[in-house]
JSON list of C-alpha atoms in Angstrom, two decimals:
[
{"chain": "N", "resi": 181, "resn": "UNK", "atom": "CA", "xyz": [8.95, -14.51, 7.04]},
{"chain": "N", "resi": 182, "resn": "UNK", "atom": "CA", "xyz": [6.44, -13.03, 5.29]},
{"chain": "N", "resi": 183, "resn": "UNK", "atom": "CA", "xyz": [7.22, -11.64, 1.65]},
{"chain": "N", "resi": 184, "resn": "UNK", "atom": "CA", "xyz": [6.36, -10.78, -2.04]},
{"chain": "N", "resi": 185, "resn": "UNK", "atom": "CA", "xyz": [8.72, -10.98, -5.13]},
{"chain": "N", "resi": 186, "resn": "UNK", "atom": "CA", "xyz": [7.42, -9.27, -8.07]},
{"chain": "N", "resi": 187, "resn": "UNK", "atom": "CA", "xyz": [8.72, -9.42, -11.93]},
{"chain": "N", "resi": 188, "resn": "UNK", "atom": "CA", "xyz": [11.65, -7.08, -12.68]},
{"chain": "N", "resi": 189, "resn": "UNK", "atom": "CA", "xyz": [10.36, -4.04, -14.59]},
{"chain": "N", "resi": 190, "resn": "UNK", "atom": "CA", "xyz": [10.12, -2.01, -16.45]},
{"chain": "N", "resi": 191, "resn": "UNK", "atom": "CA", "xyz": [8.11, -3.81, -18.78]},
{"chain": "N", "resi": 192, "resn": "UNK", "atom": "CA", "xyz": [7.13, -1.60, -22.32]},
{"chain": "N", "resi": 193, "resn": "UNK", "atom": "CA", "xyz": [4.28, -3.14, -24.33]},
{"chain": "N", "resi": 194, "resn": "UNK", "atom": "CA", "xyz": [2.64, -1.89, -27.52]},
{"chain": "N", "resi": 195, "resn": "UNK", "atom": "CA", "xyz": [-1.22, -0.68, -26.89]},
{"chain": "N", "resi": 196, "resn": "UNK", "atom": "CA", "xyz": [-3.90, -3.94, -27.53]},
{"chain": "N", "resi": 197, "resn": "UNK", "atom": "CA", "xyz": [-0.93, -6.38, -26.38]},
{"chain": "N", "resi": 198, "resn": "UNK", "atom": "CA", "xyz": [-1.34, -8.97, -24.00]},
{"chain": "N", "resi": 199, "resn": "UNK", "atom": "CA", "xyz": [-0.03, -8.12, -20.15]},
{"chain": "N", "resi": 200, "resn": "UNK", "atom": "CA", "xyz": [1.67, -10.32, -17.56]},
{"chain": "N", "resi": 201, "resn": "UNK", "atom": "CA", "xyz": [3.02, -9.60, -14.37]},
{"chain": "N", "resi": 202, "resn": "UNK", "atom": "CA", "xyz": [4.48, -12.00, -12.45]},
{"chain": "N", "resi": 203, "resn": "UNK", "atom": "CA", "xyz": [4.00, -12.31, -8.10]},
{"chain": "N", "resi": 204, "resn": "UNK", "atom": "CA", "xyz": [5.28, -15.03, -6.24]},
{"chain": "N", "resi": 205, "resn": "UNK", "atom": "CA", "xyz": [4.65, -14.70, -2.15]},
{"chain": "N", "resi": 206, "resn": "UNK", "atom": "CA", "xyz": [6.30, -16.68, 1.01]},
{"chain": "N", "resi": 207, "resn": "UNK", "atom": "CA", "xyz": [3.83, -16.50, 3.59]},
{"chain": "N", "resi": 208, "resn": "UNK", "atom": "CA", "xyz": [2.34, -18.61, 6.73]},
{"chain": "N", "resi": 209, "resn": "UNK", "atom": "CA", "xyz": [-1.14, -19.98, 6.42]},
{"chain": "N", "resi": 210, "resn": "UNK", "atom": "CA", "xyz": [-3.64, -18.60, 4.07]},
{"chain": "N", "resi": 211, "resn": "UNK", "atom": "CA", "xyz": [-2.77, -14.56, 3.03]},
{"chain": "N", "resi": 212, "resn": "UNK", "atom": "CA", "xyz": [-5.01, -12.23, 1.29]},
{"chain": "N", "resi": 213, "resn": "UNK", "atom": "CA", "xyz": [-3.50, -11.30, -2.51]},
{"chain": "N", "resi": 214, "resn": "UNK", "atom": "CA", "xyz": [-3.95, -7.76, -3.53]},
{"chain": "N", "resi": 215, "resn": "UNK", "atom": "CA", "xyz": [-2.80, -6.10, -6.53]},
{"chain": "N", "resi": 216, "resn": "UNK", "atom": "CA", "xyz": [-2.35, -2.08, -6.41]},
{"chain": "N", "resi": 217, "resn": "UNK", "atom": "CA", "xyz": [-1.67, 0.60, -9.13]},
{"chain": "N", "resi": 218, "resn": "UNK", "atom": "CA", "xyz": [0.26, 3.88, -8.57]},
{"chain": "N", "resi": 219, "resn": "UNK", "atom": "CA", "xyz": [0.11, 6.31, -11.38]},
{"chain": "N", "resi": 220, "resn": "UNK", "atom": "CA", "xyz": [2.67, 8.89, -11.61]},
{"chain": "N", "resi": 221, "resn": "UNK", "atom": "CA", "xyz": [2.31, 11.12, -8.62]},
{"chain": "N", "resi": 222, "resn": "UNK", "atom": "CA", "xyz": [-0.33, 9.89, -7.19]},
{"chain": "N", "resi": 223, "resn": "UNK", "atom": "CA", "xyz": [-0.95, 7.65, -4.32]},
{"chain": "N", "resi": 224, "resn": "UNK", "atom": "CA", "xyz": [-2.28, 3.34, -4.63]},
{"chain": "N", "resi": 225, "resn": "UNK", "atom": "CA", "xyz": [-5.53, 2.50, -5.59]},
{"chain": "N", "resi": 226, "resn": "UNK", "atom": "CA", "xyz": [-6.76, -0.92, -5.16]},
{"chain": "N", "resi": 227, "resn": "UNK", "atom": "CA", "xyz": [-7.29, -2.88, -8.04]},
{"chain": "N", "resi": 228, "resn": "UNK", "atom": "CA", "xyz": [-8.25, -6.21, -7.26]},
{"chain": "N", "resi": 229, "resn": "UNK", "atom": "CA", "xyz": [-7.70, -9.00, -4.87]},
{"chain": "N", "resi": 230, "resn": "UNK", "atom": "CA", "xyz": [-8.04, -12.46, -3.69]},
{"chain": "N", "resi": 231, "resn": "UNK", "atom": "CA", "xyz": [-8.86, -13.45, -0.19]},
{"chain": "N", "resi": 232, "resn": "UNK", "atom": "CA", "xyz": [-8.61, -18.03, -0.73]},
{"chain": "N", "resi": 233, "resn": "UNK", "atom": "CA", "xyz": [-7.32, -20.25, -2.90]},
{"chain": "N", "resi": 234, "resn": "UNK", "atom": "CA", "xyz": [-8.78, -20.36, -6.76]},
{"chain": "N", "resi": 235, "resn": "UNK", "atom": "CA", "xyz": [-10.52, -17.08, -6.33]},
{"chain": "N", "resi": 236, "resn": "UNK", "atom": "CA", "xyz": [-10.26, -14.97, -9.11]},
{"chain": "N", "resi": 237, "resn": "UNK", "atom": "CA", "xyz": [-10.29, -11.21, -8.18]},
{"chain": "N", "resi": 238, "resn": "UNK", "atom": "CA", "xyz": [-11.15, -8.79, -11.72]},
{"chain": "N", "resi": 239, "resn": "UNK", "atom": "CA", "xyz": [-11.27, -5.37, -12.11]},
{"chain": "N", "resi": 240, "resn": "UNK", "atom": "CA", "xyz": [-11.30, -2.49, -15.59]},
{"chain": "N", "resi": 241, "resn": "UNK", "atom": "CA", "xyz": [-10.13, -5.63, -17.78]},
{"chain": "N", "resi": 242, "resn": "UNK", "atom": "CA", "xyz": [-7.17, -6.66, -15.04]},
{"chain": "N", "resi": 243, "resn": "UNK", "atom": "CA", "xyz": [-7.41, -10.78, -13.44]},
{"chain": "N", "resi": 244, "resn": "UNK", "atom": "CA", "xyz": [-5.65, -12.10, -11.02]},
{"chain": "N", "resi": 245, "resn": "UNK", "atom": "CA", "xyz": [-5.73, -15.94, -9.52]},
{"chain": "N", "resi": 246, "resn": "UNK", "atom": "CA", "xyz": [-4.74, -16.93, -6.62]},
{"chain": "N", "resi": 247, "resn": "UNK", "atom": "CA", "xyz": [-3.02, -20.07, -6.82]},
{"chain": "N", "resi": 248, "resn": "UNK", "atom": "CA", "xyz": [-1.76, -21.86, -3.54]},
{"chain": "N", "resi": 249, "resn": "UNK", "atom": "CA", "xyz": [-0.45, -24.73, -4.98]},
{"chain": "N", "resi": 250, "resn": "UNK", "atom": "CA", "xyz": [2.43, -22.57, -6.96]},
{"chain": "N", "resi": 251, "resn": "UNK", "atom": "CA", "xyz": [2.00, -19.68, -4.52]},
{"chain": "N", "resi": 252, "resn": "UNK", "atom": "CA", "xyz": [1.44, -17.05, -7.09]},
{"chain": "N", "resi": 253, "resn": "UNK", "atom": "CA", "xyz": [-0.77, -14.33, -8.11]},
{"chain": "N", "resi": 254, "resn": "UNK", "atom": "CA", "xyz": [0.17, -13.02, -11.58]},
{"chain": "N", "resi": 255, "resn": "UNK", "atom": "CA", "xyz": [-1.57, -10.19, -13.10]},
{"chain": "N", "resi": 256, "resn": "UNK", "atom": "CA", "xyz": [-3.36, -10.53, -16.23]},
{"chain": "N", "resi": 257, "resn": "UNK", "atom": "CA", "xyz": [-4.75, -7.81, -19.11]},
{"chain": "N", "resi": 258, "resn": "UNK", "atom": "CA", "xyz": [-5.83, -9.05, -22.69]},
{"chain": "N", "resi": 259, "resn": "UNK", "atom": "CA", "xyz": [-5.53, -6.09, -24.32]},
{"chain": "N", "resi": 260, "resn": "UNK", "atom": "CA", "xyz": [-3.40, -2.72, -22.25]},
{"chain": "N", "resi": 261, "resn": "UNK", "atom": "CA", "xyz": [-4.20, 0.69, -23.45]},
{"chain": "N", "resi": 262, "resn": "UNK", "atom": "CA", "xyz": [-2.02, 3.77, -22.57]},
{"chain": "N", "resi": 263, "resn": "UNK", "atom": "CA", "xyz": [-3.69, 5.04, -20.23]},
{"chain": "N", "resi": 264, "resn": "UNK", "atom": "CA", "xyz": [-2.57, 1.48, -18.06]},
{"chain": "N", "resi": 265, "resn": "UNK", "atom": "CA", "xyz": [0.83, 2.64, -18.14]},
{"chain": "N", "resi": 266, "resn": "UNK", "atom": "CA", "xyz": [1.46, 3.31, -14.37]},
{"chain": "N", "resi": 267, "resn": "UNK", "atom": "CA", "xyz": [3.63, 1.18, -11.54]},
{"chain": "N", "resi": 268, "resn": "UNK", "atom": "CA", "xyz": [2.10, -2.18, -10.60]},
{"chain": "N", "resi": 269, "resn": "UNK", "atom": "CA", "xyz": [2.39, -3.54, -6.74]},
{"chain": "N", "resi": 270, "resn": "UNK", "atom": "CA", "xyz": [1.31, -6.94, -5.87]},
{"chain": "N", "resi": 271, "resn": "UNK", "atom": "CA", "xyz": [0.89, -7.32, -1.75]},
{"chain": "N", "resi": 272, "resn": "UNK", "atom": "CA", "xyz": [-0.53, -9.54, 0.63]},
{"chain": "N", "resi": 273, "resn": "UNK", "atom": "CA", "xyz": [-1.93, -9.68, 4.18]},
{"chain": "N", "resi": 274, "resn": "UNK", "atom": "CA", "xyz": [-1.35, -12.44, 6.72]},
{"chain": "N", "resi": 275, "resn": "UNK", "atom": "CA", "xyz": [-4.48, -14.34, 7.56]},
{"chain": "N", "resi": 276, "resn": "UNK", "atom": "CA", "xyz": [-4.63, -14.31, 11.97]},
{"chain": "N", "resi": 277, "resn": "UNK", "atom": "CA", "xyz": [-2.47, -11.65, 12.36]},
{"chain": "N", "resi": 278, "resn": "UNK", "atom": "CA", "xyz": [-2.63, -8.93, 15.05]},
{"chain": "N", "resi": 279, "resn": "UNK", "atom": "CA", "xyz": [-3.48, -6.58, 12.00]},
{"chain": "N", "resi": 280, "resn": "UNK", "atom": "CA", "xyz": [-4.05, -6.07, 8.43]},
{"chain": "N", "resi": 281, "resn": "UNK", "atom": "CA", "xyz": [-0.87, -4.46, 7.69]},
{"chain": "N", "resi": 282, "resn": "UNK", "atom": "CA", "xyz": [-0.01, -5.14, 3.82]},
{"chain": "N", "resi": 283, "resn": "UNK", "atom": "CA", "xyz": [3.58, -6.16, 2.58]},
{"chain": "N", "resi": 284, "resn": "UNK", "atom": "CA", "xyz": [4.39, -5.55, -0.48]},
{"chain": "N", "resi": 285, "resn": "UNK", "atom": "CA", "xyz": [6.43, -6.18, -3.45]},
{"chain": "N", "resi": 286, "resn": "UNK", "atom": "CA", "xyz": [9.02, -3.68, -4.97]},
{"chain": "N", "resi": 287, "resn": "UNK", "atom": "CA", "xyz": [6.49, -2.69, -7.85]},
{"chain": "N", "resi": 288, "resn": "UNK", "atom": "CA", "xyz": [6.50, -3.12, -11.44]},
{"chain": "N", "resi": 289, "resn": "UNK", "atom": "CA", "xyz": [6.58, -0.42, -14.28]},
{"chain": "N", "resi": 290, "resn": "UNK", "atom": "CA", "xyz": [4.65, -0.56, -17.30]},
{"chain": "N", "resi": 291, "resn": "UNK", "atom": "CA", "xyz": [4.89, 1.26, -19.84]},
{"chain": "N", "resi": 292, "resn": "UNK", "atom": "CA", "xyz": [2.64, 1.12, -22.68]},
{"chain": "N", "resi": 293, "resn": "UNK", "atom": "CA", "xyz": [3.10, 2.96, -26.07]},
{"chain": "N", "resi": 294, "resn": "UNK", "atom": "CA", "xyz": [0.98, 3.87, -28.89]},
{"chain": "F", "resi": 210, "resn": "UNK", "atom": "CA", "xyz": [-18.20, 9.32, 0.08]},
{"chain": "F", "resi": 211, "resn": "UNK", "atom": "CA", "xyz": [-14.81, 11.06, 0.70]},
{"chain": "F", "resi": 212, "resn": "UNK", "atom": "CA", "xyz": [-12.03, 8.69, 0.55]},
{"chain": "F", "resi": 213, "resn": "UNK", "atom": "CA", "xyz": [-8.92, 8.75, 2.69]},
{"chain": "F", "resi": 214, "resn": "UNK", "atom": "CA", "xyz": [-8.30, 12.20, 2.94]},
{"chain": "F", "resi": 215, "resn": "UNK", "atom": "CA", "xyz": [-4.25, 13.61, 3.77]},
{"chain": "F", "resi": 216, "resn": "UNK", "atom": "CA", "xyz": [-2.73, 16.80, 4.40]},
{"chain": "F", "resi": 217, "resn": "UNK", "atom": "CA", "xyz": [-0.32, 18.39, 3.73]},
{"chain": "F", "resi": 218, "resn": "UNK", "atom": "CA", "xyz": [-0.09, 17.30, 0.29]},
{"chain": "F", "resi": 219, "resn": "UNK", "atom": "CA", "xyz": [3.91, 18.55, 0.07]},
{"chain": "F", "resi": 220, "resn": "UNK", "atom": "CA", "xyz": [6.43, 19.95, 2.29]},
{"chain": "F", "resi": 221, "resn": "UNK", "atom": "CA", "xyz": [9.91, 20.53, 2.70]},
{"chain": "F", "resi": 222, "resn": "UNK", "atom": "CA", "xyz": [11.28, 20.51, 6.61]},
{"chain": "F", "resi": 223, "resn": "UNK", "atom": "CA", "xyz": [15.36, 20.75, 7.16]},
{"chain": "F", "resi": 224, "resn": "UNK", "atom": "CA", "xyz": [17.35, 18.36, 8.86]},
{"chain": "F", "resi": 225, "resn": "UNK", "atom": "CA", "xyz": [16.58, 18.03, 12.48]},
{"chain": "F", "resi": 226, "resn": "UNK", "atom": "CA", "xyz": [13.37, 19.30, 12.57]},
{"chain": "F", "resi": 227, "resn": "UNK", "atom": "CA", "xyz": [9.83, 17.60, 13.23]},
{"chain": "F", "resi": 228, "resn": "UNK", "atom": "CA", "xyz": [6.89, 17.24, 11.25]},
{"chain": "F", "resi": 229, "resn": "UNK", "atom": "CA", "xyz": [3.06, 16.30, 11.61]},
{"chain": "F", "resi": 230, "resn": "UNK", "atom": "CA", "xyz": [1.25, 14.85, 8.57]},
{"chain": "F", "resi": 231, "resn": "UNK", "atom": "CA", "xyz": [-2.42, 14.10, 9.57]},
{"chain": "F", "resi": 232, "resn": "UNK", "atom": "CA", "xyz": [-5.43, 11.35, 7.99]},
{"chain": "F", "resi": 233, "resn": "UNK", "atom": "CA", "xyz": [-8.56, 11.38, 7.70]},
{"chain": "F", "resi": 234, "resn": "UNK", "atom": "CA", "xyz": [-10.26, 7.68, 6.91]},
{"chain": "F", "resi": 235, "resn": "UNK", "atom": "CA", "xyz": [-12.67, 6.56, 4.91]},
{"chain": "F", "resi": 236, "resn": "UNK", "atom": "CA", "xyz": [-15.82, 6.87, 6.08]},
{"chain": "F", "resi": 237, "resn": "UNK", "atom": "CA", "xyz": [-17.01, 4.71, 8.02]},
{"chain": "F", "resi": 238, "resn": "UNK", "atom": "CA", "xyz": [-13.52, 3.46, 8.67]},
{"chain": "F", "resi": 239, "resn": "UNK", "atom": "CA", "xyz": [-12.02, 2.14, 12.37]},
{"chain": "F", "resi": 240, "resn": "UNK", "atom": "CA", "xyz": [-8.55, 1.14, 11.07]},
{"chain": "F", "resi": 241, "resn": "UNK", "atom": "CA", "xyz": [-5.43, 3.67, 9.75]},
{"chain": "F", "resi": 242, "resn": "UNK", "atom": "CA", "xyz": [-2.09, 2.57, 8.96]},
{"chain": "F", "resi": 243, "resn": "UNK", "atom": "CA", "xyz": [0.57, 4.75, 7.89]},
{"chain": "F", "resi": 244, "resn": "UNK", "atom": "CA", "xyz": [3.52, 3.49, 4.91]},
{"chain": "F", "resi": 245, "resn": "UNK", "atom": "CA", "xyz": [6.24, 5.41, 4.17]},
{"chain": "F", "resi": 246, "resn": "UNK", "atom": "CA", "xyz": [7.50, 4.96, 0.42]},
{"chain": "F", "resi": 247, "resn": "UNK", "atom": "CA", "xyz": [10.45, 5.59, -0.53]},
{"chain": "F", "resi": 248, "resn": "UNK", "atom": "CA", "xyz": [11.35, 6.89, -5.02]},
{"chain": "F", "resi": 249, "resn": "UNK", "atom": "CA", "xyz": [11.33, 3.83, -6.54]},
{"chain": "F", "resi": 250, "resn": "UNK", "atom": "CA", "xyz": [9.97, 1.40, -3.79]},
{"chain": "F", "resi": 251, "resn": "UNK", "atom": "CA", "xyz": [7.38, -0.19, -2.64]},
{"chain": "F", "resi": 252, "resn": "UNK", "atom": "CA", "xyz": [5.73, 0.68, 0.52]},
{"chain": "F", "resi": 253, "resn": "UNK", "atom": "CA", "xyz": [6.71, -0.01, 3.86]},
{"chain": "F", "resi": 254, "resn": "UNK", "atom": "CA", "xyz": [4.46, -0.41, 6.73]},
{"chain": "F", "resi": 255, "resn": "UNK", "atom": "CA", "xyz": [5.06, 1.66, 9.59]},
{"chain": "F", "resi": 256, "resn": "UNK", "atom": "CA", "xyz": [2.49, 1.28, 12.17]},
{"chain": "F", "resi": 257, "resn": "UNK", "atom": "CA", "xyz": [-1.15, 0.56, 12.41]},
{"chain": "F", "resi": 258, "resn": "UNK", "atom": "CA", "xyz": [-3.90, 2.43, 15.07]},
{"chain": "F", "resi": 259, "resn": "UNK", "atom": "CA", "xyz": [-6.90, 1.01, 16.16]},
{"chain": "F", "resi": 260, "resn": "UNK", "atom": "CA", "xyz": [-9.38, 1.96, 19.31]},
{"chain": "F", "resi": 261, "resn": "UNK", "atom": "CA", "xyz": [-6.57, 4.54, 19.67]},
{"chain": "F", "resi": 262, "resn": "UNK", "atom": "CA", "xyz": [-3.89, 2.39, 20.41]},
{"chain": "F", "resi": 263, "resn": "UNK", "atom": "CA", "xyz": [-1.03, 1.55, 18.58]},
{"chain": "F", "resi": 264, "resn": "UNK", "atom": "CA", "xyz": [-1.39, -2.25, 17.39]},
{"chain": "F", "resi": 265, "resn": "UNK", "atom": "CA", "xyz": [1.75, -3.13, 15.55]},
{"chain": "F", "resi": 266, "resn": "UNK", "atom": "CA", "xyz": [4.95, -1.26, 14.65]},
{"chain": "F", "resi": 267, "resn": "UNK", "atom": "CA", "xyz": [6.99, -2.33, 11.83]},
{"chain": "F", "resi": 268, "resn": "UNK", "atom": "CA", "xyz": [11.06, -1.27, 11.63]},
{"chain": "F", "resi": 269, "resn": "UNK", "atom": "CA", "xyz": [11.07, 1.95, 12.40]},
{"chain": "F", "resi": 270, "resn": "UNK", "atom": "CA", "xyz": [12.61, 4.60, 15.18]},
{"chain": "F", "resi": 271, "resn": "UNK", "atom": "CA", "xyz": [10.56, 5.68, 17.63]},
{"chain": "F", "resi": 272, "resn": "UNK", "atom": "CA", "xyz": [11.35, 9.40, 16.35]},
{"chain": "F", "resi": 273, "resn": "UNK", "atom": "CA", "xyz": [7.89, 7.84, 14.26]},
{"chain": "F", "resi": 274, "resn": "UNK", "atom": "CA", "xyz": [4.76, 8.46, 16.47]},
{"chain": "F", "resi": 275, "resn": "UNK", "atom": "CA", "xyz": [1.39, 8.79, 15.85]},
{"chain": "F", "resi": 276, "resn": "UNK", "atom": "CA", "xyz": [-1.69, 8.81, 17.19]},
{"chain": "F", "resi": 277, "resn": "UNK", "atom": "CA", "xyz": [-5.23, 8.25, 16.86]},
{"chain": "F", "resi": 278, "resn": "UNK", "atom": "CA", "xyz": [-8.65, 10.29, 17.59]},
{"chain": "F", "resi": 279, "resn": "UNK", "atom": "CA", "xyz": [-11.69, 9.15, 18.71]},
{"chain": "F", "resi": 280, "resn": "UNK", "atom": "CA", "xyz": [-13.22, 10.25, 15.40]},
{"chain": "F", "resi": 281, "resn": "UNK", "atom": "CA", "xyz": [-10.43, 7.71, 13.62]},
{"chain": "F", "resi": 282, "resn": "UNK", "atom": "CA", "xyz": [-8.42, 10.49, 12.12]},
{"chain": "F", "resi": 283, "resn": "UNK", "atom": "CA", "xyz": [-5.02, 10.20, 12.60]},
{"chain": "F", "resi": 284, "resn": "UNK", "atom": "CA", "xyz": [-1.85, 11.72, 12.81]},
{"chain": "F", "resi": 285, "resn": "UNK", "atom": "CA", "xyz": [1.47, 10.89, 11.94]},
{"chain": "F", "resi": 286, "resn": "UNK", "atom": "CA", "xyz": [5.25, 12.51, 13.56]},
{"chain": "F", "resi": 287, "resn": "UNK", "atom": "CA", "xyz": [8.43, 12.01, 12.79]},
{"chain": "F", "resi": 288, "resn": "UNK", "atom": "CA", "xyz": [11.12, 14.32, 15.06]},
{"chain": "F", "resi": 289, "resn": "UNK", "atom": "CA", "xyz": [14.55, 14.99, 14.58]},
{"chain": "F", "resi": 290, "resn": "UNK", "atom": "CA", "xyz": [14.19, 14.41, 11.14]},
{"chain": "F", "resi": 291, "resn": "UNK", "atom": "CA", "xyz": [17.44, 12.92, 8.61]},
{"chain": "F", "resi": 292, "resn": "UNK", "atom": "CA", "xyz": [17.69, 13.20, 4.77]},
{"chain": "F", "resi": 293, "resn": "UNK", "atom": "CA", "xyz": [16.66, 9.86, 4.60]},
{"chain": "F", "resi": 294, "resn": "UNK", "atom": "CA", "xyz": [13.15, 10.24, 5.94]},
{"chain": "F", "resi": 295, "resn": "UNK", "atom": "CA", "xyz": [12.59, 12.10, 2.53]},
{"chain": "F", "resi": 296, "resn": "UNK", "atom": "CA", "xyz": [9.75, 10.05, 1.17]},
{"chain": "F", "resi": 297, "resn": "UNK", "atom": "CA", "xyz": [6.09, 9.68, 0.19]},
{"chain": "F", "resi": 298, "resn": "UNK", "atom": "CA", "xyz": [3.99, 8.98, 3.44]},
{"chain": "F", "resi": 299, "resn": "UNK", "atom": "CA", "xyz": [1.06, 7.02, 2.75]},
{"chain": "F", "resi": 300, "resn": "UNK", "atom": "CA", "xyz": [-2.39, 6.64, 5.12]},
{"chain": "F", "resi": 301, "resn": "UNK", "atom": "CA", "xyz": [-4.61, 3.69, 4.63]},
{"chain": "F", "resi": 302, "resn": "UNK", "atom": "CA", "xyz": [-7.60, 3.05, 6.05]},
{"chain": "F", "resi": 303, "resn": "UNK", "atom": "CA", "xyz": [-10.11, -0.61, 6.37]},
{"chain": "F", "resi": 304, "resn": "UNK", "atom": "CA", "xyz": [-13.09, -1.17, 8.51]},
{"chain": "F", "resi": 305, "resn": "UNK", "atom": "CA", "xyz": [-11.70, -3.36, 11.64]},
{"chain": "F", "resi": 306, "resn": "UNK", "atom": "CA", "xyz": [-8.23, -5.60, 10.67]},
{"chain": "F", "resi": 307, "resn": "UNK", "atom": "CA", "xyz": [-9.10, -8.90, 9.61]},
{"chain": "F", "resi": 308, "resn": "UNK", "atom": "CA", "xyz": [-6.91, -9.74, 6.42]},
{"chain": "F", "resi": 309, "resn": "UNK", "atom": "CA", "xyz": [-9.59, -10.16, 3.47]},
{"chain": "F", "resi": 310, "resn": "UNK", "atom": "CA", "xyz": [-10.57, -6.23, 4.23]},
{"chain": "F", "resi": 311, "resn": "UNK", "atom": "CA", "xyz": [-10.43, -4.13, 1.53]},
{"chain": "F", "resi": 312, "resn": "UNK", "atom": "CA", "xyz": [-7.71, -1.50, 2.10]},
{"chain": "F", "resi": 313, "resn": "UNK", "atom": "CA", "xyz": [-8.14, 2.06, 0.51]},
{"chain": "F", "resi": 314, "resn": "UNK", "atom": "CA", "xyz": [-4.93, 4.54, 0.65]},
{"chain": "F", "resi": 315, "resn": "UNK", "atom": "CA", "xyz": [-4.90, 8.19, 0.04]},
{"chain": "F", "resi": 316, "resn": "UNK", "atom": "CA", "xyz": [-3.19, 10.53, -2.12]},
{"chain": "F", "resi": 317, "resn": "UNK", "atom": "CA", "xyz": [-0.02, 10.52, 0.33]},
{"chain": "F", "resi": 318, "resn": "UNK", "atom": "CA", "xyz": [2.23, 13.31, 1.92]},
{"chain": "F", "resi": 319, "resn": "UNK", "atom": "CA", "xyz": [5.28, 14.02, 0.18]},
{"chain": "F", "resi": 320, "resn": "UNK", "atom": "CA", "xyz": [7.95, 14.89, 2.26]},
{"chain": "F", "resi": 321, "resn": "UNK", "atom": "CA", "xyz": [11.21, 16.64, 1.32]},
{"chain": "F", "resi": 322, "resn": "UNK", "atom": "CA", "xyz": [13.87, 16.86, 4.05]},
{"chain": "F", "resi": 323, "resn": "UNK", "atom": "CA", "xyz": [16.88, 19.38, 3.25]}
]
């Protein structure tokens, strides 16, 4: 089936460090990547995603690529600030499906510190 | 442009008894799903309305309803509630249900079941 495995969190970085989170996905055919972020008590905002193969979805410093050939869709961030620190979910969509509906991965917490 | 808009934010029901959480989309929006996520996991699709029709169910009783106006808002039920329905209930909305759309959630409905 369909599925999304995410890195183990939670992962504490120092502000201006470099940010990876790993996403790995099982799916049928050719899925739409999405990457969400939950702050504390809040609901998910989207904040990127990938629809094909090489596309490179960007967003407030965040990158993402979708790559097929290793089925993976890390996260990327140059430089996190505090104000990152929030839980990270990486999801997809099945392309030809009877809906959109989004699986997703169990979520990763950062935690970023002055 | 209002986002996905939920209500009740919070609420506590006891065991047993039944509870409506209701959605309004995006605007513009034909599409609402409802997730239910649990502390510490990621979200889990529940079911997905469009035209007013239920289009796909994912694992859950059918003490989960729902159901969908013709002005898109929806509604979400859950009767004869357990302990273990305690969660975060999440609406999303898209324009139609092809996979690449762009899914926005909102705030979410937390749910406390005593």
């Amino acid at each position: 089936g369909n599925s999304v495995t995410q890195m183990e969190g939670p992962v504490t970085l120092s502000e201006e460090a470099f940010l990876t989170i790993n996403c790995t996905y099982t799916a049928t055919g050719y899925p739409s990547l999405f990457w969400y972020v939950q702050y504390p008590g809040e609901g998910l905002q989207l904040l990127l995603k990938a629809t094909k193969a090489d596309d490179k979805g960007s967003n407030k410093g965040f990158e993402a690529t979708y790559r097929k050939e290793t089925t993976s869709f890390h996260l990327e961030k140059g430089s996190v600030q505090v104000s990152d620190s929030a839980v990270y979910f990486c999801a997809l969509t099945r392309y030809g499906g009877a809906t959109n509906k989004l699986i997703f991965g169990t979520g990763t917490l950062l935690a970023v510190q002055p | 442009d209002a986002g996905v808009t939920q209500s009740p934010t919070h609420l506590i029901k006891t065991r047993g008894q039944q509870v409506t959480l209701r959605c309004s989309p995006k605007s513009g929006h034909d599409t609402v799903s409802w997730y239910q996520q649990a502390l510490g996991q990621g979200p889990q699709f529940i079911f997905q309305y469009y035209e007013e029709e239920e289009r796909q169910r994912g694992n859950f009783p059918d003490r989960f309803s729902g159901h969908q106006f013709p002005n898109y808002s929806s509604e979400l039920n859950v009767n004869a509630l357990l302990l273990g329905d305690s969660a975060l209930y999440l609406c999303a909305s898209s324009l139609g249900r092809d996979s690449g759309n762009t899914i926005y959630f909102g705030e979410g409905s937390w749910l406390t079941v005593v």
